Amino acid sequence: MTKNGKMILEIIRESEDHMTAEQIFMKAKEISPRIVLATVYNNLNSLVSEGLVRRIKLDGSPDRYDRNTRHDHLICDGCGKLTDIHLEDLSGELERELGTRVVSYDLNIHYLCDECRKKA
Amino acid sequence: MTKNGKMILEIIRESEDHMTAEQIFMKAKEISPRIVLATVYNNLNSLVSEGLVRRIKLDGSPDRYDRNTRHDHLICDGCGKLTDIHLEDLSGELERELGTRVVSYDLNIHYLCDECRKKA
DNA sequence: CTCTGTGCAAAAGATTTGCAAGGTG
DNA sequence: CACCTTGCAAATCTTTTGCACAGAG
């Protein structure tokens, strides 16, 4: 793994929230000012295909990147806030129901967070 | 609902597969040759926010549009094939676990289809 | 007559690519 | 020396927007 790759993985692992490529790029520039956005994208693509990083596709905003430990996502339909939750792994159950090997799955749950529920 | 809106909804409802905006545009042009891609996008956005159509975001290819009946998706990581499956509704279970009202959820299961499994 | 959807062209946003150069082994 | 990542700029692809007009109510 390259220096830039390591740095980007580290940035993602250390971050509390789910960063966009742009945000990762900003952080990376603090460390290595000559880095360029394309390099961040290249590395993100590698990290995703190696399975070290997870890409989250959202409606109406750029992709987010997340450390790849098994968990699910709670998405507020009001403000777009994205939160990690740790539900039990459904893979076994899904495999039984489907009768085929499951590589992985994405479970994104849409809800309204407290603030947005109050407003509505 | 407008004429174009109805037509586009009809195209999506009648289609077996999960079409891109471009493909919907092609079909729409057969019916109404002066229609323009932007109009298709506008209508798709309306249909999605009215909840009549579901938008599926994929990695590395344009969004797909799907009739909005509760179901889940099987995505082959080899060839990208997208299939509908009908698992039981998990909303109740999720609400119990999360202790909050669930608006909806997306469950996308990654696997390898028969052909891709043979190749691998 | 007014209002909203439409066609059109152009813009915007996100991501990818081609290429030359640089660093590492 | 050979290779692969990088920086850079430009391209690409998808989707959105501004505007003038047409058609429906």
CSV table of N, CA, C and O in Angstrom, one decimal, chain B:
chain,number,residue,atom,x,y,z
B,1,MET,N,-51.5,14.8,-12.2
B,1,MET,CA,-50.2,14.3,-12.9
B,1,MET,C,-50.3,14.6,-14.4
B,1,MET,O,-51.3,14.5,-15.0
B,2,THR,N,-49.1,15.1,-14.9
B,2,THR,CA,-49.1,15.5,-16.3
B,2,THR,C,-49.0,14.3,-17.2
B,2,THR,O,-48.8,13.1,-16.8
B,3,LYS,N,-49.2,14.6,-18.5
B,3,LYS,CA,-49.1,13.6,-19.5
B,3,LYS,C,-47.8,12.8,-19.5
B,3,LYS,O,-47.7,11.6,-19.5
B,4,ASN,N,-46.7,13.6,-19.5
B,4,ASN,CA,-45.4,13.1,-19.4
B,4,ASN,C,-45.1,12.2,-18.2
B,4,ASN,O,-44.6,11.1,-18.2
B,5,GLY,N,-45.6,12.8,-17.1
B,5,GLY,CA,-45.5,12.0,-15.8
B,5,GLY,C,-46.2,10.7,-15.9
B,5,GLY,O,-45.6,9.7,-15.5
B,6,LYS,N,-47.4,10.7,-16.4
B,6,LYS,CA,-48.1,9.4,-16.5
B,6,LYS,C,-47.4,8.4,-17.4
B,6,LYS,O,-47.2,7.3,-17.1
B,7,MET,N,-46.9,9.0,-18.5
B,7,MET,CA,-46.2,8.1,-19.5
B,7,MET,C,-45.0,7.5,-18.9
B,7,MET,O,-44.7,6.3,-19.0
B,8,ILE,N,-44.2,8.3,-18.2
B,8,ILE,CA,-43.0,7.8,-17.6
B,8,ILE,C,-43.3,6.7,-16.5
B,8,ILE,O,-42.6,5.7,-16.4
B,9,LEU,N,-44.3,7.0,-15.7
B,9,LEU,CA,-44.6,6.1,-14.6
B,9,LEU,C,-45.1,4.8,-15.3
B,9,LEU,O,-44.7,3.7,-14.8
B,10,GLU,N,-45.8,4.9,-16.4
B,10,GLU,CA,-46.3,3.7,-17.1
B,10,GLU,C,-45.1,2.9,-17.6
B,10,GLU,O,-45.1,1.7,-17.5
B,11,ILE,N,-44.1,3.6,-18.2
B,11,ILE,CA,-43.0,2.9,-18.7
B,11,ILE,C,-42.2,2.1,-17.6
B,11,ILE,O,-41.9,1.0,-17.8
B,12,ILE,N,-42.1,2.8,-16.5
B,12,ILE,CA,-41.4,2.1,-15.4
B,12,ILE,C,-42.2,0.9,-14.9
B,12,ILE,O,-41.7,-0.2,-14.6
B,13,ARG,N,-43.5,1.1,-14.8
B,13,ARG,CA,-44.4,0.0,-14.3
B,13,ARG,C,-44.4,-1.2,-15.2
B,13,ARG,O,-44.4,-2.3,-14.8
B,14,GLU,N,-44.3,-0.9,-16.5
B,14,GLU,CA,-44.4,-2.0,-17.5
B,14,GLU,C,-43.1,-2.7,-17.7
B,14,GLU,O,-43.0,-3.8,-18.2
B,15,SER,N,-42.0,-2.0,-17.3
B,15,SER,CA,-40.7,-2.6,-17.6
B,15,SER,C,-40.4,-3.8,-16.6
B,15,SER,O,-40.7,-3.7,-15.5
B,16,GLU,N,-39.7,-4.8,-17.2
B,16,GLU,CA,-39.3,-5.9,-16.4
B,16,GLU,C,-38.0,-5.6,-15.6
B,16,GLU,O,-37.9,-5.9,-14.4
B,17,ASP,N,-37.1,-4.9,-16.3
B,17,ASP,CA,-35.9,-4.6,-15.6
B,17,ASP,C,-35.9,-3.2,-15.0
B,17,ASP,O,-36.9,-2.5,-15.0
B,18,HIS,N,-34.7,-2.8,-14.5
B,18,HIS,CA,-34.6,-1.6,-13.8
B,18,HIS,C,-33.9,-0.6,-14.7
B,18,HIS,O,-32.7,-0.7,-15.0
B,19,MET,N,-34.7,0.4,-15.2
B,19,MET,CA,-34.2,1.2,-16.3
B,19,MET,C,-33.4,2.4,-15.7
B,19,MET,O,-33.7,3.0,-14.7
B,20,THR,N,-32.4,2.9,-16.5
B,20,THR,CA,-31.8,4.2,-16.3
B,20,THR,C,-32.7,5.3,-16.9
B,20,THR,O,-33.5,5.0,-17.7
B,21,ALA,N,-32.4,6.5,-16.5
B,21,ALA,CA,-33.1,7.7,-17.0
B,21,ALA,C,-33.0,7.7,-18.6
B,21,ALA,O,-33.9,7.9,-19.3
B,22,GLU,N,-31.8,7.4,-19.0
B,22,GLU,CA,-31.5,7.3,-20.5
B,22,GLU,C,-32.4,6.3,-21.2
B,22,GLU,O,-33.0,6.6,-22.2
B,23,GLN,N,-32.6,5.1,-20.6
B,23,GLN,CA,-33.4,4.1,-21.2
B,23,GLN,C,-34.9,4.5,-21.2
B,23,GLN,O,-35.6,4.2,-22.1
B,24,ILE,N,-35.3,5.1,-20.1
B,24,ILE,CA,-36.6,5.6,-20.0
B,24,ILE,C,-36.9,6.6,-21.1
B,24,ILE,O,-37.9,6.7,-21.7
B,25,PHE,N,-35.9,7.5,-21.2
B,25,PHE,CA,-35.9,8.5,-22.2
B,25,PHE,C,-36.1,7.9,-23.6
B,25,PHE,O,-37.0,8.4,-24.4
B,26,MET,N,-35.4,6.9,-23.9
B,26,MET,CA,-35.5,6.2,-25.2
B,26,MET,C,-37.0,5.7,-25.5
B,26,MET,O,-37.6,6.0,-26.5
B,27,LYS,N,-37.5,5.0,-24.5
B,27,LYS,CA,-38.8,4.5,-24.6
B,27,LYS,C,-39.8,5.6,-24.8
B,27,LYS,O,-40.8,5.6,-25.5
B,28,ALA,N,-39.6,6.7,-24.0
B,28,ALA,CA,-40.5,7.8,-24.0
B,28,ALA,C,-40.5,8.5,-25.4
B,28,ALA,O,-41.6,8.9,-25.9
B,29,LYS,N,-39.4,8.5,-26.0
B,29,LYS,CA,-39.3,9.1,-27.3
B,29,LYS,C,-40.0,8.3,-28.4
B,29,LYS,O,-40.6,8.9,-29.3
B,30,GLU,N,-40.1,7.0,-28.2
B,30,GLU,CA,-40.9,6.2,-29.1
B,30,GLU,C,-42.4,6.7,-29.1
B,30,GLU,O,-43.1,6.7,-30.1
B,31,ILE,N,-42.8,7.1,-27.9
B,31,ILE,CA,-44.2,7.5,-27.7
B,31,ILE,C,-44.4,9.0,-28.0
B,31,ILE,O,-45.3,9.4,-28.7
B,32,SER,N,-43.5,9.8,-27.6
B,32,SER,CA,-43.6,11.2,-27.7
B,32,SER,C,-42.3,11.8,-28.1
B,32,SER,O,-41.4,12.2,-27.3
B,33,PRO,N,-42.0,11.8,-29.4
B,33,PRO,CA,-40.7,12.0,-30.0
B,33,PRO,C,-40.0,13.3,-29.6
B,33,PRO,O,-38.8,13.5,-29.6
B,34,ARG,N,-40.8,14.3,-29.2
B,34,ARG,CA,-40.2,15.6,-28.9
B,34,ARG,C,-39.7,15.7,-27.5
B,34,ARG,O,-39.2,16.8,-27.1
B,35,ILE,N,-40.0,14.8,-26.7
B,35,ILE,CA,-39.6,14.8,-25.3
B,35,ILE,C,-38.1,14.9,-25.2
B,35,ILE,O,-37.4,14.5,-26.1
B,36,VAL,N,-37.6,15.5,-24.1
B,36,VAL,CA,-36.2,15.8,-23.9
B,36,VAL,C,-35.8,15.1,-22.6
B,36,VAL,O,-36.5,14.9,-21.7
B,37,LEU,N,-34.5,14.8,-22.5
B,37,LEU,CA,-34.0,14.1,-21.3
B,37,LEU,C,-34.2,14.8,-20.0
B,37,LEU,O,-34.6,14.2,-19.0
B,38,ALA,N,-34.1,16.2,-20.0
B,38,ALA,CA,-34.3,16.9,-18.8
B,38,ALA,C,-35.7,16.7,-18.3
B,38,ALA,O,-35.9,16.7,-17.1
B,39,THR,N,-36.7,16.6,-19.2
B,39,THR,CA,-38.0,16.4,-18.8
B,39,THR,C,-38.2,15.1,-18.1
B,39,THR,O,-38.9,14.9,-17.1
B,40,VAL,N,-37.5,14.1,-18.6
B,40,VAL,CA,-37.5,12.8,-18.0
B,40,VAL,C,-37.0,12.9,-16.6
B,40,VAL,O,-37.6,12.4,-15.6
B,41,TYR,N,-35.9,13.5,-16.4
B,41,TYR,CA,-35.3,13.7,-15.1
B,41,TYR,C,-36.2,14.4,-14.2
B,41,TYR,O,-36.4,14.1,-13.0
B,42,ASN,N,-36.8,15.5,-14.7
B,42,ASN,CA,-37.7,16.3,-13.8
B,42,ASN,C,-38.9,15.4,-13.3
B,42,ASN,O,-39.2,15.4,-12.2
B,43,ASN,N,-39.4,14.6,-14.3
B,43,ASN,CA,-40.6,13.8,-13.9
B,43,ASN,C,-40.1,12.7,-12.9
B,43,ASN,O,-40.9,12.3,-12.0
B,44,LEU,N,-39.0,12.1,-13.2
B,44,LEU,CA,-38.5,11.1,-12.3
B,44,LEU,C,-38.3,11.6,-10.9
B,44,LEU,O,-38.7,11.0,-9.9
B,45,ASN,N,-37.8,12.8,-10.8
B,45,ASN,CA,-37.6,13.4,-9.5
B,45,ASN,C,-39.0,13.6,-8.8
B,45,ASN,O,-39.1,13.3,-7.6
B,46,SER,N,-40.0,14.1,-9.5
B,46,SER,CA,-41.3,14.2,-8.9
B,46,SER,C,-41.8,12.9,-8.5
B,46,SER,O,-42.3,12.7,-7.4
B,47,LEU,N,-41.8,11.9,-9.4
B,47,LEU,CA,-42.3,10.6,-9.1
B,47,LEU,C,-41.6,10.0,-7.8
B,47,LEU,O,-42.3,9.3,-7.0
B,48,VAL,N,-40.3,10.2,-7.7
B,48,VAL,CA,-39.6,9.7,-6.6
B,48,VAL,C,-40.1,10.4,-5.3
B,48,VAL,O,-40.3,9.7,-4.3
B,49,SER,N,-40.2,11.7,-5.4
B,49,SER,CA,-40.6,12.4,-4.1
B,49,SER,C,-42.1,12.1,-3.7
B,49,SER,O,-42.4,12.1,-2.6
B,50,GLU,N,-42.9,11.9,-4.7
B,50,GLU,CA,-44.3,11.4,-4.4
B,50,GLU,C,-44.3,10.0,-3.9
B,50,GLU,O,-45.4,9.5,-3.5
B,51,GLY,N,-43.2,9.3,-4.0
B,51,GLY,CA,-43.2,7.9,-3.6
B,51,GLY,C,-43.7,6.9,-4.5
B,51,GLY,O,-44.0,5.8,-4.2
B,52,LEU,N,-43.9,7.3,-5.8
B,52,LEU,CA,-44.5,6.4,-6.8
B,52,LEU,C,-43.4,5.6,-7.4
B,52,LEU,O,-43.7,4.5,-8.0
B,53,VAL,N,-42.2,6.1,-7.3
B,53,VAL,CA,-41.1,5.4,-8.0
B,53,VAL,C,-39.9,5.3,-7.0
B,53,VAL,O,-39.8,6.3,-6.2
B,54,ARG,N,-39.1,4.3,-7.1
B,54,ARG,CA,-38.0,4.2,-6.2
B,54,ARG,C,-36.7,4.4,-7.0
B,54,ARG,O,-36.6,3.9,-8.2
B,55,ARG,N,-35.8,5.1,-6.5
B,55,ARG,CA,-34.5,5.3,-7.1
B,55,ARG,C,-33.5,4.4,-6.5
B,55,ARG,O,-33.4,4.4,-5.3
B,56,ILE,N,-32.7,3.7,-7.3
B,56,ILE,CA,-31.7,2.8,-6.8
B,56,ILE,C,-30.4,3.3,-7.2
B,56,ILE,O,-30.1,3.5,-8.4
B,57,LYS,N,-29.5,3.6,-6.3
B,57,LYS,CA,-28.2,4.1,-6.5
B,57,LYS,C,-27.2,3.0,-6.6
B,57,LYS,O,-27.1,2.2,-5.7
B,58,LEU,N,-26.5,2.9,-7.7
B,58,LEU,CA,-25.5,1.9,-7.9
B,58,LEU,C,-24.1,2.4,-8.0
B,58,LEU,O,-23.9,3.6,-8.4
B,59,ASP,N,-23.2,1.6,-7.7
B,59,ASP,CA,-21.8,2.0,-7.8
B,59,ASP,C,-21.3,1.9,-9.2
B,59,ASP,O,-21.3,0.8,-9.8
B,60,GLY,N,-20.9,3.0,-9.8
B,60,GLY,CA,-20.3,2.9,-11.1
B,60,GLY,C,-21.3,2.9,-12.3
B,60,GLY,O,-20.9,2.6,-13.4
B,61,SER,N,-22.6,3.1,-12.0
B,61,SER,CA,-23.5,3.2,-13.1
B,61,SER,C,-24.6,4.1,-12.7
B,61,SER,O,-24.9,4.3,-11.5
B,62,PRO,N,-25.3,4.7,-13.7
B,62,PRO,CA,-26.4,5.6,-13.4
B,62,PRO,C,-27.5,5.0,-12.5
B,62,PRO,O,-27.6,3.8,-12.5
B,63,ASP,N,-28.2,5.9,-11.9
B,63,ASP,CA,-29.3,5.4,-11.1
B,63,ASP,C,-30.3,4.6,-11.9
B,63,ASP,O,-30.5,4.8,-13.1
B,64,ARG,N,-31.0,3.7,-11.2
B,64,ARG,CA,-32.1,2.9,-11.8
B,64,ARG,C,-33.4,3.3,-11.2
B,64,ARG,O,-33.4,3.8,-10.1
B,65,TYR,N,-34.5,3.1,-11.9
B,65,TYR,CA,-35.8,3.4,-11.4
B,65,TYR,C,-36.7,2.2,-11.4
B,65,TYR,O,-36.6,1.4,-12.4
B,66,ASP,N,-37.5,2.1,-10.4
B,66,ASP,CA,-38.1,0.9,-10.1
B,66,ASP,C,-39.5,1.2,-9.6
B,66,ASP,O,-39.7,2.2,-8.9
B,67,ARG,N,-40.5,0.4,-9.9
B,67,ARG,CA,-41.8,0.6,-9.4
B,67,ARG,C,-41.7,0.4,-7.9
B,67,ARG,O,-41.0,-0.4,-7.4
B,68,ASN,N,-42.4,1.2,-7.1
B,68,ASN,CA,-42.2,1.3,-5.7
B,68,ASN,C,-43.2,0.4,-4.9
B,68,ASN,O,-44.1,0.8,-4.3
B,69,THR,N,-42.9,-0.9,-5.0
B,69,THR,CA,-43.6,-1.8,-4.1
B,69,THR,C,-42.5,-2.3,-3.2
B,69,THR,O,-41.3,-2.5,-3.6
B,70,ARG,N,-42.9,-2.6,-2.0
B,70,ARG,CA,-41.9,-3.0,-1.0
B,70,ARG,C,-41.2,-4.3,-1.5
B,70,ARG,O,-41.8,-5.4,-1.6
B,71,HIS,N,-39.9,-4.2,-1.7
B,71,HIS,CA,-39.1,-5.4,-2.0
B,71,HIS,C,-37.6,-5.0,-1.9
B,71,HIS,O,-37.2,-3.9,-1.6
B,72,ASP,N,-36.8,-6.1,-2.0
B,72,ASP,CA,-35.3,-5.9,-1.8
B,72,ASP,C,-34.6,-6.2,-3.1
B,72,ASP,O,-35.2,-6.6,-4.0
B,73,HIS,N,-33.3,-6.0,-3.0
B,73,HIS,CA,-32.5,-6.2,-4.2
B,73,HIS,C,-31.3,-7.1,-4.0
B,73,HIS,O,-30.6,-7.0,-3.0
B,74,LEU,N,-31.1,-7.9,-5.1
B,74,LEU,CA,-30.0,-8.8,-5.1
B,74,LEU,C,-29.1,-8.2,-6.2
B,74,LEU,O,-29.5,-8.0,-7.4
B,75,ILE,N,-27.8,-8.0,-5.9
B,75,ILE,CA,-26.9,-7.4,-6.8
B,75,ILE,C,-25.7,-8.3,-7.0
B,75,ILE,O,-25.0,-8.7,-6.0
B,76,CYS,N,-25.5,-8.8,-8.2
B,76,CYS,CA,-24.4,-9.6,-8.5
B,76,CYS,C,-23.1,-8.8,-8.6
B,76,CYS,O,-23.0,-7.9,-9.4
B,77,ASP,N,-22.1,-9.1,-7.7
B,77,ASP,CA,-20.9,-8.4,-7.7
B,77,ASP,C,-20.0,-8.7,-8.9
B,77,ASP,O,-19.0,-8.0,-9.2
B,78,GLY,N,-20.3,-9.8,-9.6
B,78,GLY,CA,-19.6,-10.1,-10.8
B,78,GLY,C,-20.0,-9.2,-12.0
B,78,GLY,O,-19.2,-8.5,-12.6
B,79,CYS,N,-21.3,-9.4,-12.4
B,79,CYS,CA,-21.7,-8.7,-13.6
B,79,CYS,C,-22.6,-7.6,-13.4
B,79,CYS,O,-23.1,-6.9,-14.3
B,80,GLY,N,-23.0,-7.3,-12.1
B,80,GLY,CA,-23.8,-6.1,-11.8
B,80,GLY,C,-25.3,-6.3,-12.0
B,80,GLY,O,-26.1,-5.4,-11.8
B,81,LYS,N,-25.7,-7.5,-12.4
B,81,LYS,CA,-27.1,-7.8,-12.5
B,81,LYS,C,-27.9,-7.5,-11.3
B,81,LYS,O,-27.5,-7.8,-10.2
B,82,LEU,N,-29.0,-6.9,-11.5
B,82,LEU,CA,-29.9,-6.5,-10.4
B,82,LEU,C,-31.2,-7.2,-10.5
B,82,LEU,O,-31.9,-7.2,-11.5
B,83,THR,N,-31.6,-7.9,-9.4
B,83,THR,CA,-32.8,-8.7,-9.3
B,83,THR,C,-33.6,-8.3,-8.1
B,83,THR,O,-33.1,-8.0,-7.1
B,84,ASP,N,-34.9,-8.2,-8.3
B,84,ASP,CA,-35.8,-8.0,-7.2
B,84,ASP,C,-36.1,-9.3,-6.4
B,84,ASP,O,-36.2,-10.4,-7.0
B,85,ILE,N,-36.1,-9.2,-5.1
B,85,ILE,CA,-36.5,-10.3,-4.3
B,85,ILE,C,-37.5,-9.8,-3.3
B,85,ILE,O,-37.5,-8.6,-2.9
B,86,HIS,N,-38.4,-10.7,-2.9
B,86,HIS,CA,-39.4,-10.3,-1.9
B,86,HIS,C,-39.2,-11.0,-0.6
B,86,HIS,O,-39.7,-12.1,-0.4
B,87,LEU,N,-38.5,-10.3,0.3
B,87,LEU,CA,-38.3,-10.8,1.6
B,87,LEU,C,-39.4,-10.2,2.5
B,87,LEU,O,-40.0,-9.2,2.1
B,88,GLU,N,-39.6,-10.8,3.6
B,88,GLU,CA,-40.6,-10.3,4.5
B,88,GLU,C,-40.2,-8.9,5.0
B,88,GLU,O,-39.0,-8.6,5.0
B,89,ASP,N,-41.2,-8.1,5.3
B,89,ASP,CA,-40.9,-6.7,5.7
B,89,ASP,C,-40.3,-6.6,7.1
B,89,ASP,O,-40.9,-7.2,8.0
B,90,LEU,N,-39.1,-6.0,7.2
B,90,LEU,CA,-38.4,-6.0,8.4
B,90,LEU,C,-38.8,-4.7,9.3
B,90,LEU,O,-38.2,-4.6,10.4
B,91,SER,N,-39.6,-3.8,8.7
B,91,SER,CA,-39.9,-2.6,9.4
B,91,SER,C,-40.2,-2.7,10.9
B,91,SER,O,-39.6,-2.0,11.7
B,92,GLY,N,-41.2,-3.6,11.2
B,92,GLY,CA,-41.6,-3.8,12.5
B,92,GLY,C,-40.4,-4.2,13.4
B,92,GLY,O,-40.2,-3.6,14.5
B,93,GLU,N,-39.7,-5.2,13.0
B,93,GLU,CA,-38.6,-5.7,13.7
B,93,GLU,C,-37.5,-4.6,14.0
B,93,GLU,O,-37.0,-4.4,15.1
B,94,LEU,N,-37.3,-3.8,12.9
B,94,LEU,CA,-36.3,-2.7,13.0
B,94,LEU,C,-36.8,-1.6,14.0
B,94,LEU,O,-36.0,-1.1,14.8
B,95,GLU,N,-38.1,-1.3,13.9
B,95,GLU,CA,-38.6,-0.3,14.9
B,95,GLU,C,-38.5,-0.8,16.3
B,95,GLU,O,-38.1,0.0,17.2
B,96,ARG,N,-38.7,-2.0,16.5
B,96,ARG,CA,-38.6,-2.6,17.9
B,96,ARG,C,-37.1,-2.4,18.3
B,96,ARG,O,-36.8,-2.0,19.4
B,97,GLU,N,-36.2,-2.8,17.5
B,97,GLU,CA,-34.8,-2.8,17.8
B,97,GLU,C,-34.3,-1.3,18.0
B,97,GLU,O,-33.5,-1.1,18.9
B,98,LEU,N,-34.8,-0.4,17.2
B,98,LEU,CA,-34.3,0.9,17.2
B,98,LEU,C,-35.0,1.8,18.2
B,98,LEU,O,-34.5,2.9,18.6
B,99,GLY,N,-36.2,1.5,18.5
B,99,GLY,CA,-37.1,2.3,19.3
B,99,GLY,C,-37.5,3.6,18.7
B,99,GLY,O,-37.7,4.6,19.4
B,100,THR,N,-37.6,3.6,17.4
B,100,THR,CA,-38.1,4.8,16.7
B,100,THR,C,-38.8,4.4,15.4
B,100,THR,O,-38.6,3.3,14.9
B,101,ARG,N,-39.6,5.3,15.0
B,101,ARG,CA,-40.4,5.0,13.8
B,101,ARG,C,-39.5,4.9,12.6
B,101,ARG,O,-38.6,5.8,12.4
B,102,VAL,N,-39.7,3.9,11.8
B,102,VAL,CA,-38.9,3.7,10.5
B,102,VAL,C,-39.8,4.1,9.3
B,102,VAL,O,-40.9,3.7,9.2
B,103,VAL,N,-39.3,5.0,8.5
B,103,VAL,CA,-40.0,5.5,7.3
B,103,VAL,C,-39.9,4.4,6.3
B,103,VAL,O,-40.9,4.0,5.7
B,104,SER,N,-38.7,3.9,6.0
B,104,SER,CA,-38.5,2.9,5.0
B,104,SER,C,-37.1,2.3,5.2
B,104,SER,O,-36.4,2.9,6.0
B,105,TYR,N,-36.8,1.4,4.4
B,105,TYR,CA,-35.4,0.9,4.4
B,105,TYR,C,-35.0,0.3,3.1
B,105,TYR,O,-35.9,-0.1,2.4
B,106,ASP,N,-33.8,0.3,2.8
B,106,ASP,CA,-33.3,-0.3,1.6
B,106,ASP,C,-32.3,-1.4,2.0
B,106,ASP,O,-31.4,-1.2,2.8
B,107,LEU,N,-32.6,-2.6,1.5
B,107,LEU,CA,-31.8,-3.8,1.7
B,107,LEU,C,-31.2,-4.3,0.4
B,107,LEU,O,-32.0,-4.8,-0.4
B,108,ASN,N,-30.0,-4.1,0.2
B,108,ASN,CA,-29.3,-4.5,-1.1
B,108,ASN,C,-28.3,-5.6,-0.7
B,108,ASN,O,-27.4,-5.4,0.0
B,109,ILE,N,-28.6,-6.8,-1.3
B,109,ILE,CA,-27.7,-7.9,-1.0
B,109,ILE,C,-26.8,-8.2,-2.1
B,109,ILE,O,-27.2,-8.4,-3.2
B,110,HIS,N,-25.5,-8.3,-1.8
B,110,HIS,CA,-24.5,-8.6,-2.8
B,110,HIS,C,-24.2,-10.1,-2.8
B,110,HIS,O,-24.0,-10.7,-1.7
B,111,TYR,N,-24.1,-10.6,-4.0
B,111,TYR,CA,-23.8,-12.1,-4.1
B,111,TYR,C,-23.2,-12.3,-5.5
B,111,TYR,O,-22.9,-11.3,-6.2
B,112,LEU,N,-23.0,-13.6,-5.8
B,112,LEU,CA,-22.5,-13.9,-7.1
B,112,LEU,C,-23.5,-14.7,-7.8
B,112,LEU,O,-23.9,-15.8,-7.3
B,113,CYS,N,-24.0,-14.3,-9.0
B,113,CYS,CA,-25.0,-15.1,-9.7
B,113,CYS,C,-24.4,-16.4,-10.2
B,113,CYS,O,-23.1,-16.6,-10.2
B,114,ASP,N,-25.2,-17.3,-10.7
B,114,ASP,CA,-24.7,-18.6,-11.1
B,114,ASP,C,-23.5,-18.6,-12.1
B,114,ASP,O,-22.5,-19.2,-11.9
B,115,GLU,N,-23.8,-17.7,-13.2
B,115,GLU,CA,-22.7,-17.7,-14.2
B,115,GLU,C,-21.4,-17.1,-13.6
B,115,GLU,O,-20.4,-17.7,-13.9
B,116,CYS,N,-21.5,-16.1,-12.8
B,116,CYS,CA,-20.3,-15.5,-12.3
B,116,CYS,C,-19.6,-16.4,-11.3
B,116,CYS,O,-18.4,-16.5,-11.2
B,117,ARG,N,-20.4,-17.2,-10.6
B,117,ARG,CA,-19.8,-18.2,-9.6
B,117,ARG,C,-19.0,-19.2,-10.4
B,117,ARG,O,-18.0,-19.7,-10.0
B,118,LYS,N,-19.6,-19.7,-11.6
B,118,LYS,CA,-18.9,-20.7,-12.4
B,118,LYS,C,-17.6,-20.1,-12.9
B,118,LYS,O,-16.6,-20.8,-12.8
B,119,LYS,N,-17.6,-18.9,-13.3
B,119,LYS,CA,-16.4,-18.3,-13.9
B,119,LYS,C,-15.3,-18.2,-12.8
B,119,LYS,O,-14.1,-18.3,-13.1
B,120,ALA,N,-15.7,-18.0,-11.6
B,120,ALA,CA,-14.8,-17.7,-10.5
B,120,ALA,C,-14.1,-19.0,-9.9
B,120,ALA,O,-14.3,-20.0,-10.4
